[in-house]
Coordinates of C-alpha atoms in Angstrom, one line a residue:
Chain A
M276 CA 5.0 44.7 19.9
L277 CA 2.3 45.6 17.5
K278 CA 4.8 48.0 15.8
L279 CA 7.1 45.1 15.2
K280 CA 4.3 43.0 13.7
V281 CA 3.4 45.8 11.4
I282 CA 7.0 46.1 10.2
I283 CA 7.4 42.4 9.8
S284 CA 4.2 42.2 7.8
F285 CA 5.2 45.0 5.5
L286 CA 8.6 43.4 4.9
L287 CA 6.9 40.1 4.1
F288 CA 4.4 41.9 1.9
A289 CA 7.3 43.6 0.0
A290 CA 9.2 40.4 -0.3
V291 CA 6.2 38.5 -1.7
S292 CA 5.6 41.3 -4.2
L293 CA 9.2 41.3 -5.4
F294 CA 9.1 37.6 -5.7
I295 CA 6.0 37.7 -7.8
I296 CA 7.5 40.4 -10.1
A297 CA 10.7 38.4 -10.4
A298 CA 8.8 35.2 -11.2
G299 CA 6.7 37.0 -13.8
K300 CA 9.8 38.2 -15.6
K301 CA 11.4 34.7 -15.8
D302 CA 11.0 32.6 -18.9
R303 CA 7.7 30.8 -18.5
D304 CA 9.1 27.6 -20.0
D305 CA 11.2 26.7 -17.0
I306 CA 8.2 26.6 -14.7
Y307 CA 7.4 22.9 -13.9
K308 CA 4.8 21.6 -16.3
T309 CA 3.7 18.1 -16.8
T310 CA 1.8 16.6 -19.7
P311 CA -1.5 15.2 -18.5
L312 CA -2.5 11.8 -19.7
E313 CA -6.1 10.8 -20.1
F314 CA -7.1 7.5 -18.4
K315 CA -9.3 6.1 -21.1
I316 CA -12.0 3.6 -20.1
P317 CA -12.5 1.2 -23.1
K318 CA -15.9 1.2 -24.6
G319 CA -18.4 -0.8 -22.7
W320 CA -16.2 -1.3 -19.6
P321 CA -17.3 -0.3 -16.1
K322 CA -15.6 2.5 -14.3
P323 CA -12.8 1.3 -12.0
T324 CA -14.0 0.6 -8.4
V325 CA -11.1 2.5 -6.9
D326 CA -9.7 5.6 -8.7
F327 CA -6.0 5.0 -8.3
F328 CA -5.3 8.2 -10.3
K329 CA -7.3 10.6 -8.3
K330 CA -4.5 11.5 -6.0
N331 CA -1.8 10.3 -8.4
K332 CA -2.5 12.3 -11.6
L333 CA -1.5 10.4 -14.7
T334 CA 1.2 12.3 -16.6
E335 CA 3.5 11.4 -19.5
E336 CA 6.5 12.3 -17.2
G337 CA 5.2 10.1 -14.3
F338 CA 4.5 7.2 -16.7
L339 CA 8.0 7.4 -18.3
L340 CA 9.6 7.5 -14.9
G341 CA 7.6 4.5 -13.7
K342 CA 8.5 2.6 -16.9
K343 CA 12.2 3.2 -16.3
I344 CA 12.0 1.9 -12.7
F345 CA 10.0 -1.1 -13.9
Y346 CA 12.7 -2.2 -16.3
D347 CA 15.7 -1.3 -14.0
S348 CA 17.4 -4.5 -12.8
R349 CA 19.8 -2.5 -10.7
L350 CA 17.0 -2.4 -8.1
S351 CA 17.9 -5.8 -6.8
K352 CA 20.4 -7.5 -4.6
D353 CA 22.3 -9.1 -7.5
G354 CA 21.6 -6.4 -10.0
E355 CA 19.8 -8.8 -12.3
V356 CA 16.2 -8.8 -11.4
S357 CA 13.8 -6.0 -12.4
C358 CA 10.0 -6.0 -12.2
A359 CA 10.1 -6.9 -15.9
G360 CA 12.3 -10.0 -15.1
C361 CA 9.2 -11.7 -13.8
H362 CA 6.6 -9.6 -15.6
Q363 CA 7.8 -9.9 -19.2
P364 CA 6.3 -7.8 -21.9
F365 CA 6.4 -10.6 -24.4
G366 CA 4.6 -12.9 -21.9
A367 CA 1.8 -10.3 -21.4
F368 CA 3.6 -9.2 -18.3
A369 CA 3.7 -12.6 -16.7
T370 CA 6.8 -14.9 -16.5
F371 CA 6.8 -16.6 -19.9
D372 CA 6.7 -20.4 -19.7
H373 CA 7.5 -20.6 -16.0
D374 CA 5.4 -22.0 -13.2
L375 CA 7.4 -20.1 -10.6
S376 CA 9.7 -17.1 -11.2
H377 CA 13.4 -16.6 -10.6
G378 CA 14.3 -14.1 -7.9
V379 CA 17.8 -12.9 -6.8
S380 CA 20.6 -15.4 -6.2
N381 CA 18.9 -18.5 -7.6
S382 CA 15.8 -18.2 -5.5
F383 CA 12.3 -18.9 -6.7
T384 CA 8.9 -17.4 -5.9
T385 CA 6.3 -19.7 -4.4
R386 CA 3.6 -18.4 -6.6
N387 CA 3.1 -17.9 -10.3
A388 CA 3.6 -14.3 -11.5
P389 CA 0.3 -13.0 -12.6
A390 CA 0.0 -11.2 -15.9
L391 CA -0.1 -7.5 -15.1
M392 CA -3.1 -6.1 -16.9
N393 CA -6.1 -3.9 -16.3
L394 CA -4.8 -3.4 -12.8
A395 CA -6.7 -0.2 -12.4
W396 CA -9.9 -2.2 -12.2
M397 CA -8.6 -4.4 -9.4
I398 CA -9.5 -3.9 -5.8
D399 CA -7.0 -6.3 -4.1
F400 CA -3.7 -7.4 -5.4
H401 CA -1.9 -10.8 -5.3
W402 CA -3.4 -14.2 -5.4
D403 CA -4.6 -13.9 -1.9
G404 CA -5.6 -10.2 -2.1
G405 CA -3.2 -9.3 0.7
V406 CA -2.1 -6.1 -1.0
N407 CA -4.7 -3.4 -0.7
H408 CA -3.5 -0.7 -3.2
L409 CA -1.6 -0.6 -6.5
E410 CA 0.8 2.0 -5.2
I411 CA 2.2 0.0 -2.3
Q412 CA 2.3 -3.3 -4.2
P413 CA 6.0 -2.9 -5.2
L414 CA 7.1 -2.9 -1.6
G415 CA 6.5 -6.7 -1.7
P416 CA 8.7 -7.7 -4.6
L417 CA 11.4 -5.1 -3.9
T418 CA 12.1 -6.3 -0.4
A419 CA 11.2 -10.1 -0.6
P420 CA 14.4 -12.1 -0.3
N421 CA 13.2 -14.4 -3.1
E422 CA 12.3 -11.6 -5.5
M423 CA 14.5 -8.4 -5.7
G424 CA 15.9 -8.8 -2.2
I425 CA 16.8 -5.2 -1.3
T426 CA 15.7 -2.7 1.3
L427 CA 13.6 0.3 0.4
D428 CA 16.5 2.5 1.6
S429 CA 18.9 0.9 -0.9
A430 CA 16.4 1.1 -3.7
L431 CA 16.2 4.8 -3.2
M432 CA 20.0 5.0 -3.0
I433 CA 20.3 3.3 -6.3
L434 CA 17.9 5.7 -7.9
K435 CA 19.8 8.6 -6.3
A436 CA 23.1 7.4 -7.8
D437 CA 21.7 8.0 -11.3
S438 CA 21.5 11.5 -12.5
A439 CA 18.9 10.5 -15.2
Y440 CA 16.5 9.8 -12.3
Y441 CA 17.0 13.3 -10.8
R442 CA 16.0 14.7 -14.1
M443 CA 13.0 12.4 -14.4
F444 CA 11.7 12.9 -10.9
N445 CA 12.1 16.6 -11.4
N446 CA 10.0 16.4 -14.7
A447 CA 7.4 14.3 -13.0
F448 CA 7.0 16.0 -9.7
G449 CA 8.4 19.5 -10.0
N450 CA 11.6 19.1 -8.0
P451 CA 14.3 16.4 -8.0
A452 CA 13.6 14.9 -4.6
I453 CA 13.6 11.1 -4.8
T454 CA 11.3 9.7 -2.2
S455 CA 9.6 6.4 -1.7
Q456 CA 6.2 7.9 -2.2
R457 CA 7.2 9.4 -5.6
M458 CA 8.9 6.2 -6.7
L459 CA 5.7 4.2 -5.8
K460 CA 3.4 6.6 -7.4
A461 CA 5.4 6.6 -10.7
L462 CA 5.4 2.8 -10.7
A463 CA 1.7 2.8 -10.3
Q464 CA 1.3 5.2 -13.2
F465 CA 3.1 2.7 -15.4
T466 CA 1.5 -0.5 -14.1
G467 CA -1.9 1.0 -13.9
S468 CA -1.6 2.0 -17.6
L469 CA -1.1 -1.5 -18.8
I470 CA -4.6 -1.8 -20.3
T471 CA -5.4 -4.7 -22.7
S472 CA -8.6 -4.1 -24.6
N473 CA -7.7 -4.8 -28.2
S474 CA -8.3 -8.5 -28.6
K475 CA -10.5 -10.1 -31.2
Y476 CA -13.1 -10.5 -28.6
D477 CA -13.1 -6.7 -28.1
R478 CA -13.3 -6.1 -31.8
V479 CA -16.3 -8.4 -32.0
M480 CA -18.0 -6.7 -29.1
N481 CA -17.5 -3.4 -30.8
G482 CA -18.9 -4.7 -34.1
L483 CA -15.6 -4.5 -35.9
D484 CA -15.1 -8.2 -36.4
T485 CA -17.0 -11.5 -36.2
F486 CA -16.3 -14.7 -34.4
S487 CA -15.8 -17.9 -36.4
N488 CA -18.4 -20.6 -35.9
F489 CA -16.1 -22.4 -33.6
E490 CA -15.4 -19.3 -31.5
K491 CA -19.1 -18.5 -31.4
K492 CA -20.0 -21.9 -30.0
G493 CA -17.0 -21.6 -27.5
Y494 CA -18.4 -18.3 -26.3
V495 CA -21.7 -20.1 -25.5
H496 CA -19.8 -22.8 -23.5
F497 CA -17.9 -20.0 -21.8
K498 CA -21.1 -18.1 -20.8
N499 CA -22.6 -21.3 -19.5
N500 CA -19.7 -22.5 -17.4
C501 CA -17.2 -19.9 -16.7
A502 CA -18.6 -16.3 -17.0
S503 CA -20.0 -16.0 -13.5
C504 CA -16.5 -15.8 -12.0
H505 CA -14.5 -14.8 -15.1
K506 CA -16.9 -12.0 -15.7
E507 CA -16.9 -10.0 -18.9
P508 CA -15.5 -7.6 -20.0
L509 CA -12.6 -7.9 -17.5
F510 CA -12.9 -11.7 -17.2
T511 CA -12.8 -11.5 -13.5
D512 CA -15.3 -10.5 -10.8
N513 CA -12.4 -9.7 -8.4
S514 CA -13.7 -12.2 -5.9
F515 CA -11.8 -15.0 -4.1
R516 CA -13.0 -18.5 -4.8
N517 CA -12.0 -22.1 -4.4
N518 CA -11.9 -23.6 -7.9
G519 CA -10.7 -27.0 -6.7
M520 CA -6.9 -26.4 -6.4
L521 CA -5.4 -28.6 -3.7
L522 CA -3.0 -27.6 -0.9
N523 CA 0.5 -27.5 -2.6
R524 CA 4.0 -28.2 -1.4
F525 CA 4.3 -24.7 0.0
K526 CA 1.1 -25.2 2.1
D527 CA -0.4 -22.2 0.4
I528 CA -3.8 -21.6 1.9
G529 CA -4.6 -18.6 -0.2
R530 CA -7.1 -16.0 1.1
Q531 CA -7.1 -17.6 4.6
R532 CA -3.6 -16.3 5.1
I533 CA -4.9 -12.8 5.0
T534 CA -8.3 -13.1 6.7
A535 CA -7.4 -15.9 9.1
L536 CA -10.9 -17.4 8.4
S537 CA -11.0 -21.1 7.8
S538 CA -13.9 -20.5 5.4
D539 CA -11.4 -18.7 3.1
S540 CA -9.2 -21.8 2.9
L541 CA -7.8 -22.4 -0.6
K542 CA -9.6 -19.4 -2.1
F543 CA -7.6 -17.4 -4.6
K544 CA -8.4 -14.3 -6.6
V545 CA -10.2 -15.1 -9.8
P546 CA -7.6 -14.1 -12.5
S547 CA -8.6 -12.5 -15.7
L548 CA -8.5 -14.7 -18.7
R549 CA -7.3 -12.1 -21.1
N550 CA -4.1 -13.1 -22.9
I551 CA -4.5 -16.6 -21.5
Q552 CA -2.8 -18.0 -24.6
L553 CA 0.4 -16.3 -23.5
T554 CA 0.4 -16.7 -19.8
F555 CA 0.8 -20.5 -19.3
P556 CA 1.4 -22.2 -16.9
Y557 CA -1.7 -21.5 -14.9
M558 CA -3.2 -21.1 -11.4
H559 CA -1.6 -19.5 -8.3
D560 CA 1.3 -22.0 -8.4
G561 CA 1.6 -22.6 -12.1
S562 CA 0.7 -26.2 -11.6
I563 CA -1.5 -26.6 -14.6
F564 CA 0.4 -26.3 -17.8
S565 CA -2.1 -25.9 -20.6
V566 CA -5.5 -24.6 -21.4
P567 CA -6.9 -28.0 -22.3
Q568 CA -5.6 -29.3 -18.9
V569 CA -7.4 -26.4 -17.2
I570 CA -10.7 -27.4 -18.8
D571 CA -10.1 -31.0 -17.8
H572 CA -9.5 -29.8 -14.3
Y573 CA -12.9 -28.0 -14.2
I574 CA -14.7 -31.0 -15.7
A575 CA -13.1 -33.4 -13.1
K576 CA -13.6 -31.1 -10.1
T577 CA -17.3 -30.3 -10.9
N578 CA -18.1 -33.9 -11.4
A579 CA -16.6 -35.0 -8.1
P580 CA -16.8 -31.9 -5.8
Q581 CA -14.6 -31.8 -2.7
I582 CA -15.3 -29.9 0.4
G583 CA -14.7 -26.2 0.0
L584 CA -15.3 -26.1 -3.8
D585 CA -17.2 -23.0 -4.8
S586 CA -21.0 -23.5 -5.0
V587 CA -21.0 -22.3 -8.7
L588 CA -18.8 -25.3 -9.6
R589 CA -21.0 -27.8 -7.9
K590 CA -23.0 -28.3 -11.1
P591 CA -21.1 -30.8 -13.3
I592 CA -19.5 -29.3 -16.4
V593 CA -20.1 -31.6 -19.4
L594 CA -18.1 -30.8 -22.5
N595 CA -17.1 -33.3 -25.2
K596 CA -13.8 -33.1 -27.1
L597 CA -15.2 -30.9 -29.8
Q598 CA -16.9 -28.6 -27.3
K599 CA -13.6 -28.3 -25.4
N600 CA -11.9 -27.2 -28.5
E601 CA -14.6 -24.7 -29.2
L602 CA -14.1 -23.2 -25.7
I603 CA -10.3 -23.1 -26.3
Y604 CA -10.8 -21.2 -29.6
F605 CA -13.0 -18.7 -27.8
L606 CA -10.4 -18.2 -25.0
Y607 CA -7.8 -17.6 -27.7
T608 CA -9.8 -14.6 -29.0
L609 CA -8.8 -12.9 -25.8
T610 CA -5.2 -12.6 -27.0
D611 CA -4.2 -8.9 -27.6
T612 CA -1.1 -8.5 -29.6
V613 CA -1.6 -4.8 -29.9
F614 CA -1.0 -4.8 -26.1
T615 CA 2.0 -7.2 -26.1
K616 CA 3.6 -5.4 -28.9
N617 CA 2.8 -1.9 -27.7
K618 CA 6.0 0.1 -27.9
R619 CA 4.8 2.5 -25.2
F620 CA 5.1 -0.3 -22.7
A621 CA 8.3 -1.7 -24.0
P622 CA 11.7 -0.9 -22.5
D623 CA 13.7 1.9 -24.2
G624 CA 16.8 -0.2 -24.7
P625 CA 17.7 -3.9 -24.6
V626 CA 16.8 -5.6 -21.4
Y627 CA 18.3 -8.8 -20.0
F628 CA 15.9 -11.4 -18.6
K629 CA 17.2 -14.1 -16.3
H630 CA 16.0 -17.6 -17.0
Chain B
M150 CA -2.7 37.5 -18.7
Y151 CA 0.3 38.0 -16.5
K152 CA -1.1 41.3 -15.2
D153 CA -4.4 39.6 -14.2
N154 CA -2.5 37.0 -12.2
F155 CA -0.5 39.6 -10.5
L156 CA -3.6 41.6 -9.5
I157 CA -5.2 38.5 -8.1
I158 CA -2.1 37.6 -6.1
W159 CA -1.8 41.2 -4.8
V160 CA -5.4 41.1 -3.6
V161 CA -4.8 37.7 -1.9
V162 CA -1.7 39.0 -0.2
V163 CA -3.5 42.1 1.1
G164 CA -6.4 39.9 2.3
L165 CA -4.1 37.5 4.0
T166 CA -2.3 40.3 5.8
V167 CA -5.6 41.5 7.1
V168 CA -6.7 38.1 8.2
M169 CA -3.4 37.6 9.9
F170 CA -3.9 40.7 12.0
E171 CA -7.4 39.6 12.9
A172 CA -6.3 36.2 14.1
D173 CA -3.4 37.7 15.8
A174 CA -5.5 40.1 17.8
Q175 CA -7.5 37.2 19.3
S176 CA -4.9 34.7 20.4
K177 CA -1.5 33.3 19.8
A178 CA -1.2 29.5 19.5
A179 CA 1.1 27.7 21.8
D180 CA 3.6 25.0 21.0
F181 CA 2.2 22.0 22.7
T182 CA 4.1 18.7 23.1
L183 CA 3.2 15.2 24.2
R184 CA 6.4 13.7 25.4
F185 CA 6.4 9.9 25.8
K186 CA 8.6 8.3 28.4
N187 CA 8.9 4.5 28.0
T188 CA 9.4 2.6 31.2
A189 CA 9.9 -0.9 32.3
N190 CA 10.0 -2.1 36.0
G191 CA 9.7 1.5 37.0
N192 CA 12.8 2.7 35.2
S193 CA 13.3 4.5 31.9
L194 CA 13.6 2.0 29.2
V195 CA 17.1 1.4 28.0
L196 CA 17.3 -0.5 24.7
L197 CA 19.4 -3.6 24.4
D198 CA 21.6 -3.4 27.5
S199 CA 19.0 -3.7 30.3
T200 CA 17.1 -6.8 31.3
Y201 CA 13.6 -6.5 32.6
K202 CA 11.1 -8.9 34.1
N203 CA 7.4 -9.0 33.3
T204 CA 4.7 -9.9 35.8
F205 CA 5.0 -13.5 34.9
G206 CA 8.7 -13.5 35.9
E207 CA 9.9 -13.8 32.3
S208 CA 13.0 -11.7 31.7
Y209 CA 13.5 -9.8 28.5
Q210 CA 15.5 -7.2 26.7
V211 CA 14.1 -4.7 24.2
T212 CA 16.0 -3.9 21.0
K213 CA 13.3 -1.9 19.3
L214 CA 10.2 0.0 20.4
K215 CA 8.2 2.1 17.9
Y216 CA 4.5 3.1 17.8
Y217 CA 2.1 5.4 16.1
I218 CA 0.1 8.0 17.9
S219 CA -2.6 9.8 15.9
N220 CA -6.0 11.6 16.1
I221 CA -5.0 13.6 19.1
H222 CA -8.0 15.3 20.6
L223 CA -8.2 17.8 23.4
T224 CA -11.5 19.0 24.7
G225 CA -11.6 22.4 26.1
K226 CA -13.9 25.0 27.6
Q227 CA -13.5 27.6 24.8
S228 CA -12.1 25.5 22.0
N229 CA -11.4 21.9 21.0
Y230 CA -8.3 20.6 19.3
K231 CA -8.7 17.8 16.9
S232 CA -6.2 16.6 14.4
K233 CA -5.6 13.7 12.1
E234 CA -1.8 14.1 12.2
V235 CA 0.1 10.9 12.7
F236 CA 3.3 10.7 14.8
L237 CA 5.8 7.9 14.9
L238 CA 7.4 7.5 18.4
N239 CA 10.6 5.6 18.5
A240 CA 12.6 4.6 21.6
A241 CA 15.7 5.1 19.4
G242 CA 14.4 8.3 17.9
S243 CA 11.6 10.9 18.4
D244 CA 9.9 10.7 21.8
S245 CA 7.4 13.5 21.2
A246 CA 4.5 14.8 19.3
T247 CA 4.4 18.6 18.9
F248 CA 1.5 20.7 17.6
Q249 CA -0.1 24.1 17.9
L250 CA -2.7 24.7 20.5
K251 CA -4.9 27.7 21.0
P252 CA -5.0 29.4 24.4
G253 CA -7.7 28.0 26.6
I254 CA -8.5 25.5 29.3
Y255 CA -8.5 21.9 28.3
T256 CA -10.0 19.2 30.3
E257 CA -9.8 16.0 28.3
L258 CA -7.0 14.4 26.3
R259 CA -7.5 11.5 24.0
F260 CA -5.5 10.0 21.1
M261 CA -5.3 6.8 19.2
L262 CA -2.6 4.2 19.3
G263 CA -2.6 3.2 15.7
V264 CA -3.3 4.7 12.3
D265 CA -6.7 5.5 10.8
S266 CA -8.1 2.6 8.7
I267 CA -8.4 4.8 5.6
L268 CA -4.7 5.7 5.7
N269 CA -3.9 2.0 5.8
C270 CA -5.4 1.5 2.3
S271 CA -4.9 4.8 0.5
G272 CA -1.6 4.0 -1.3
A273 CA 1.9 5.4 -0.8
Q274 CA 2.2 7.8 2.1
D275 CA 5.0 10.0 3.2
G276 CA 6.3 11.6 6.5
A277 CA 5.6 9.5 9.6
L278 CA 3.8 7.0 7.3
D279 CA 6.6 6.5 4.8
P280 CA 7.2 2.8 4.4
L281 CA 10.8 3.6 4.9
N282 CA 10.1 3.7 8.6
G283 CA 9.7 0.0 8.5
M284 CA 6.2 0.0 10.0
F285 CA 4.3 -1.2 6.9
W286 CA 3.5 -4.9 6.1
T287 CA 4.3 -5.7 2.5
W288 CA 2.4 -9.0 2.1
N289 CA -0.7 -8.2 4.1
S290 CA -1.0 -4.5 3.6
G291 CA -1.4 -2.2 6.6
Y292 CA 0.6 -0.4 9.2
V293 CA 2.2 -2.0 12.2
Y294 CA 0.9 0.2 15.0
F295 CA 3.1 -1.0 17.7
K296 CA 6.4 -2.8 17.2
M297 CA 8.5 -4.2 20.0
E298 CA 11.4 -6.5 19.4
G299 CA 13.9 -8.0 21.7
Y300 CA 15.1 -11.2 23.3
S301 CA 13.9 -13.4 26.2
T302 CA 15.1 -16.6 27.7
S303 CA 11.5 -17.6 27.8
S304 CA 11.1 -17.2 24.1
T305 CA 10.6 -20.4 22.1
A306 CA 11.4 -18.7 18.8
D307 CA 14.6 -18.8 16.8
L308 CA 17.4 -17.1 18.7
Q309 CA 15.0 -16.6 21.6
R310 CA 13.6 -13.6 19.8
I311 CA 10.6 -11.5 20.7
E312 CA 8.8 -9.9 17.8
H313 CA 5.5 -8.2 18.5
H314 CA 4.2 -6.4 15.4
I315 CA 0.7 -5.3 16.4
G316 CA -1.6 -3.9 13.7
G317 CA -4.7 -4.6 11.7
Y318 CA -7.2 -2.3 10.1
R319 CA -9.8 -4.6 8.6
G320 CA -13.1 -5.5 10.2
I321 CA -12.8 -7.8 13.2
N322 CA -9.1 -7.6 13.2
K323 CA -8.9 -3.9 14.0
A324 CA -6.1 -3.3 16.5
D325 CA -6.1 0.5 16.9
R326 CA -7.1 1.6 20.3
Q327 CA -8.3 4.8 21.9
I328 CA -6.2 6.1 24.8
E329 CA -8.0 8.4 27.2
L330 CA -5.9 10.1 29.8
T331 CA -7.3 11.4 33.0
L332 CA -6.2 15.0 33.7
K333 CA -6.0 15.6 37.4
E334 CA -6.2 19.3 36.7
P335 CA -7.1 21.1 33.5
I336 CA -4.4 22.2 31.1
V337 CA -4.3 26.0 30.9
I338 CA -2.7 27.4 27.8
K339 CA -1.9 31.1 27.7
D340 CA -0.8 33.3 24.8
G341 CA 2.4 32.0 23.3
D342 CA 3.0 29.4 26.0
T343 CA 5.1 26.4 25.3
K344 CA 3.8 23.4 27.3
A345 CA 4.5 19.7 27.5
I346 CA 2.7 16.8 29.0
F347 CA 5.0 14.0 30.1
I348 CA 3.3 10.6 29.5
Q349 CA 4.5 7.4 30.9
V350 CA 4.3 4.3 28.6
D351 CA 4.7 1.4 30.9
L352 CA 5.8 -1.8 29.3
D353 CA 4.9 -3.7 32.5
K354 CA 1.3 -3.1 31.7
Y355 CA 1.8 -4.4 28.1
W356 CA 2.4 -7.9 29.3
Q357 CA -0.5 -7.9 31.8
G358 CA -3.6 -5.8 31.5
K359 CA -6.9 -6.8 30.1
S360 CA -5.1 -9.8 28.6
D361 CA -2.1 -11.8 29.7
I362 CA 0.7 -11.8 27.2
K363 CA 3.2 -14.4 28.2
I364 CA 6.4 -14.5 26.2
A365 CA 6.7 -18.3 26.5
E366 CA 3.4 -18.6 24.6
N367 CA 3.6 -15.5 22.3
A368 CA 7.1 -14.8 21.4
L369 CA 6.1 -13.9 17.8
I370 CA 3.0 -11.9 17.0
M371 CA 3.5 -11.0 13.3
F372 CA 0.1 -10.4 11.7
P373 CA -3.4 -9.1 12.4
G374 CA -5.7 -11.4 14.2
E375 CA -6.7 -12.7 17.7
L376 CA -3.3 -12.5 19.3
A377 CA -2.7 -9.0 18.0
K378 CA -6.0 -7.9 19.3
K379 CA -5.2 -9.3 22.7
S380 CA -2.0 -7.3 22.8
A381 CA -3.9 -4.2 21.6
D382 CA -6.4 -4.5 24.4
N383 CA -3.5 -3.8 26.8
F384 CA -2.5 -0.5 25.2
S385 CA -4.8 1.7 27.1
G386 CA -3.5 0.6 30.4
M387 CA 0.1 1.5 29.5
F388 CA -0.4 5.2 29.2
S389 CA -0.6 7.6 32.1
I390 CA 0.3 11.3 32.8
I391 CA 3.4 11.9 34.8
S392 CA 3.4 15.7 34.8
I393 CA 2.5 18.8 32.9
K394 CA 5.2 21.5 32.5

């Protein structure tokens, strides 16, 4: 028995040695190698609470694969709806000028598509925070009958039918296996890289620009009335709050749907206000169409608080017409055209958007 | 550069060979299997075609039965076995969890019905936890730990469906449960043994245990919360050892 073991071990030993020698002789270039990408935290920003890229190393190859999947409308029941169909680059990755978004076969979502940005700093995803990790978020839209409407199986089959994907999975992960985990990790590399930090506001904060008088006054109104929830520099504190939105026709109770706590009724995740100029209409159901109307909403709600309204909003907001305009001017300094026009985030070829 | 690498690898290989012999000299791990036998009304569960009755006299058929077993723990005299590995059991698929066990005498067997909280919120997983297995909620993230679907004339749901998707990893809604099995005699593992424990999973006890789960009242349990917790409280009563072979 021992003799056999000795022989087996020696054979194994010899085989391993030969393998090493053979590998050494091979051209070094065809060994799997990715190009690491650095996750840059903009100046003055906090570190993300969750490090999504700790176990999903950011690489150029992974990012490019994620981008291709993001813009691929074949990944839907009718072949017309990609992630980008609802998260449009020219609309700061929200659905431009739509309260609700179009899914497959003339269906509609029941919520407004949030602008995808600075996702790496988020803790919970979706308006109700029901999604607990960036990587698994796409499972929702892929399989929802009113979004992309396919099964995860068929999504993988569609990827497997395209030889370009084999090459890209190989480049990103070292072999061409197309798995759900890899697809999701690649998507997260793309979506998690959508960082917007080049607005006028950012330039001012970094001492590279100055606010106009109007904007400066607006900033003061903002700090007095809005900043505790829409916390700088991300313009959200990632909490769930009731800001006075009423139960809509879809009976959307928000956070309560996830926690089953009545105290969470009509609480929604505080959205970032970056690129707010581009992401109208507003709120979880897109029911408020313009920024002036949003401000009127806050003035009305804080002056006549209903049950459930967040305690921060129980102090009446008083702004005259001029002051409202100042606040709007400030909010528009959060527009980042470097972000919306960034070629790195744009599709490689023409993309069709359903309207 | 290349020579250096080669030298390092050579040394590692020699080292490993030595270690292999050392470990080998002591003991040889055994293939150990937990084999789950789903039953209803005292018979092996047959999907779709058979009709069963729960203790409340409600008849039902099962079309789907899947559950996660993880954190298997065997306490022994010489050594313990503890693993975080997750197995998906499926009445229409795999009925067993196999792993390597060192020789010894084991006196306690424990595992979890469910998936560790942390694995519920750590992003995309593969293997048993691949979302392709249809055991992951997409709108309220987390794994379904126990999924039973079927039909019942007592069901008030559309098409008289039963859908029990039991899970929950957050705070008060946690639905994973520890299952502790009494071993009448210790499990003795010898060098190179292959052994299996046959475990009964009795659906009769699912409907009535610590809580009463009546189909007429609870045809659909689809998200974490009070109802799911009531169901989960019956898990531990469902499992018992049939035999060790």
